[in-house]
């Protein structure tokens, strides 16, 4: 499996990362090298082995249904470039 | 995924086109907000309203380094909902990241369940008046996060973002494409809402957005291959679901009949003009790049956890309905109204215990619910208590008052309160069963209308007119049955 330049551009766009044509070409090479490594893993027989999503022998911890957080709107929006009345402001997005 | 069709086409649901009939196929994805105090992965409040960004933790705002910790109560409610829909419960499920960019989604991904949802296949029984019940198959229920809210009308060039809703737990309940008309779709959503409210897992408040539906609509020739569907997003009332389906089906039929094809797309319903419109102008195929969320381990629980929830389930609408029909002799249709809200059924049973089920049912549905619906009062706040309504039903049964007077009495109790028996006494509403007094009124009416007396010999049904006159003369208090019998005897009609 390998990716072409258009796919690289598309992946970058999905991640909202702007890359130049030259960058895309370089990254195409890097990504294909990575995919090459991954391909080697396909030689391993994983028949009947469940996909592993974690390496820790733990089960998911659960929280009680109690309100313990909130009431800090000023902190929440503190780093935002533009705010009004503790709302975040973003360029208008209307469907 | 292959789609199977379990329905037999019903001509009642067909829509006439210019060259033959069409059938609508509908499936729904319902987002039901879990009625929890805190969010799915944070300790911030889920309360509706609240100042902007006041119910937001650093987790909900996706600040770097914050980690989600799941709310056990939300897990329990999803399992409870699954059991209520007779669905299989998956004791191991996995949370995935659904990646996309939008200002209401600070993480850049929604934590959802893709491949391994917490609840698998179940069913909802949908009933329409005078029709065979329809079993709608549930494909799955998964847990996911709600997004924030955007306000577009505050500023000419900016959108305002409030994350209070961001991270609130939703159950997405996905149906198979088993619905065939707008009425069926409305009945399905109504039934689902009723079940959720019985279970207490979602308050079903559509105005506050606790229950929202994405409606998948396609059209086809009756019984034919499934057509291409359009998804109408975020419809927030049962009435709008009906309107959106009617409009969308018509649009697709017109499009196909004019030689066009339906594009699979997302559309929005506009309640102002009752139309749907395309939502994304430059539709780019969605590529959510789902993958297991590395911040969360698989969600697992043992059978004992499921069993404990199952043991605690309330009597659900279908079972309650069957019991009311069996115990009180009410009709299936009346029973479905009584069980539509748990509180209505409870009220009915309070009154019906030890009384006639059918009479009680008529009073609860026709008089009480009729009046309460008119003013929009829920039955829990009814000004007429079950004891008061019970007394009215008793007074009719004991023949102390007639049915007509009972309605007046009901109006008085509704408006002023008080003990129905006392009101009947103090206001002289008792039915006159004294034959002397009735006879006097009967004689007077007969004497005053010699022409009608002539006519009634030709046409015995005219006796009803005499009954009416006597009842009027007695101020509605004469026992109508006694009046009827006496009139028939005196007029010589059978």
PDB file of C-alpha atoms in Angstrom, chain A residues 5 8 20-31:
ATOM      1  CA  UNK A   5       0.369  13.179  -3.452  1.00  0.00           C
ATOM      2  CA  UNK A   8      -1.373  13.355   1.266  1.00  0.00           C
ATOM      3  CA  UNK A  20       2.811  23.375   0.303  1.00  0.00           C
ATOM      4  CA  UNK A  21       3.282  21.286  -2.804  1.00  0.00           C
ATOM      5  CA  UNK A  22       6.921  20.692  -1.942  1.00  0.00           C
ATOM      6  CA  UNK A  23       5.979  19.632   1.603  1.00  0.00           C
ATOM      7  CA  UNK A  24       3.368  17.248   0.241  1.00  0.00           C
ATOM      8  CA  UNK A  25       5.960  15.590  -1.942  1.00  0.00           C
ATOM      9  CA  UNK A  26       8.377  15.151   0.958  1.00  0.00           C
ATOM     10  CA  UNK A  27       5.604  13.828   3.237  1.00  0.00           C
ATOM     11  CA  UNK A  28       4.437  11.423   0.564  1.00  0.00           C
ATOM     12  CA  UNK A  29       7.872   9.807   0.720  1.00  0.00           C
ATOM     13  CA  UNK A  30       7.889   9.744   4.531  1.00  0.00           C
ATOM     14  CA  UNK A  31       4.382   8.294   4.757  1.00  0.00           C
TER      15      UNK A  31
END
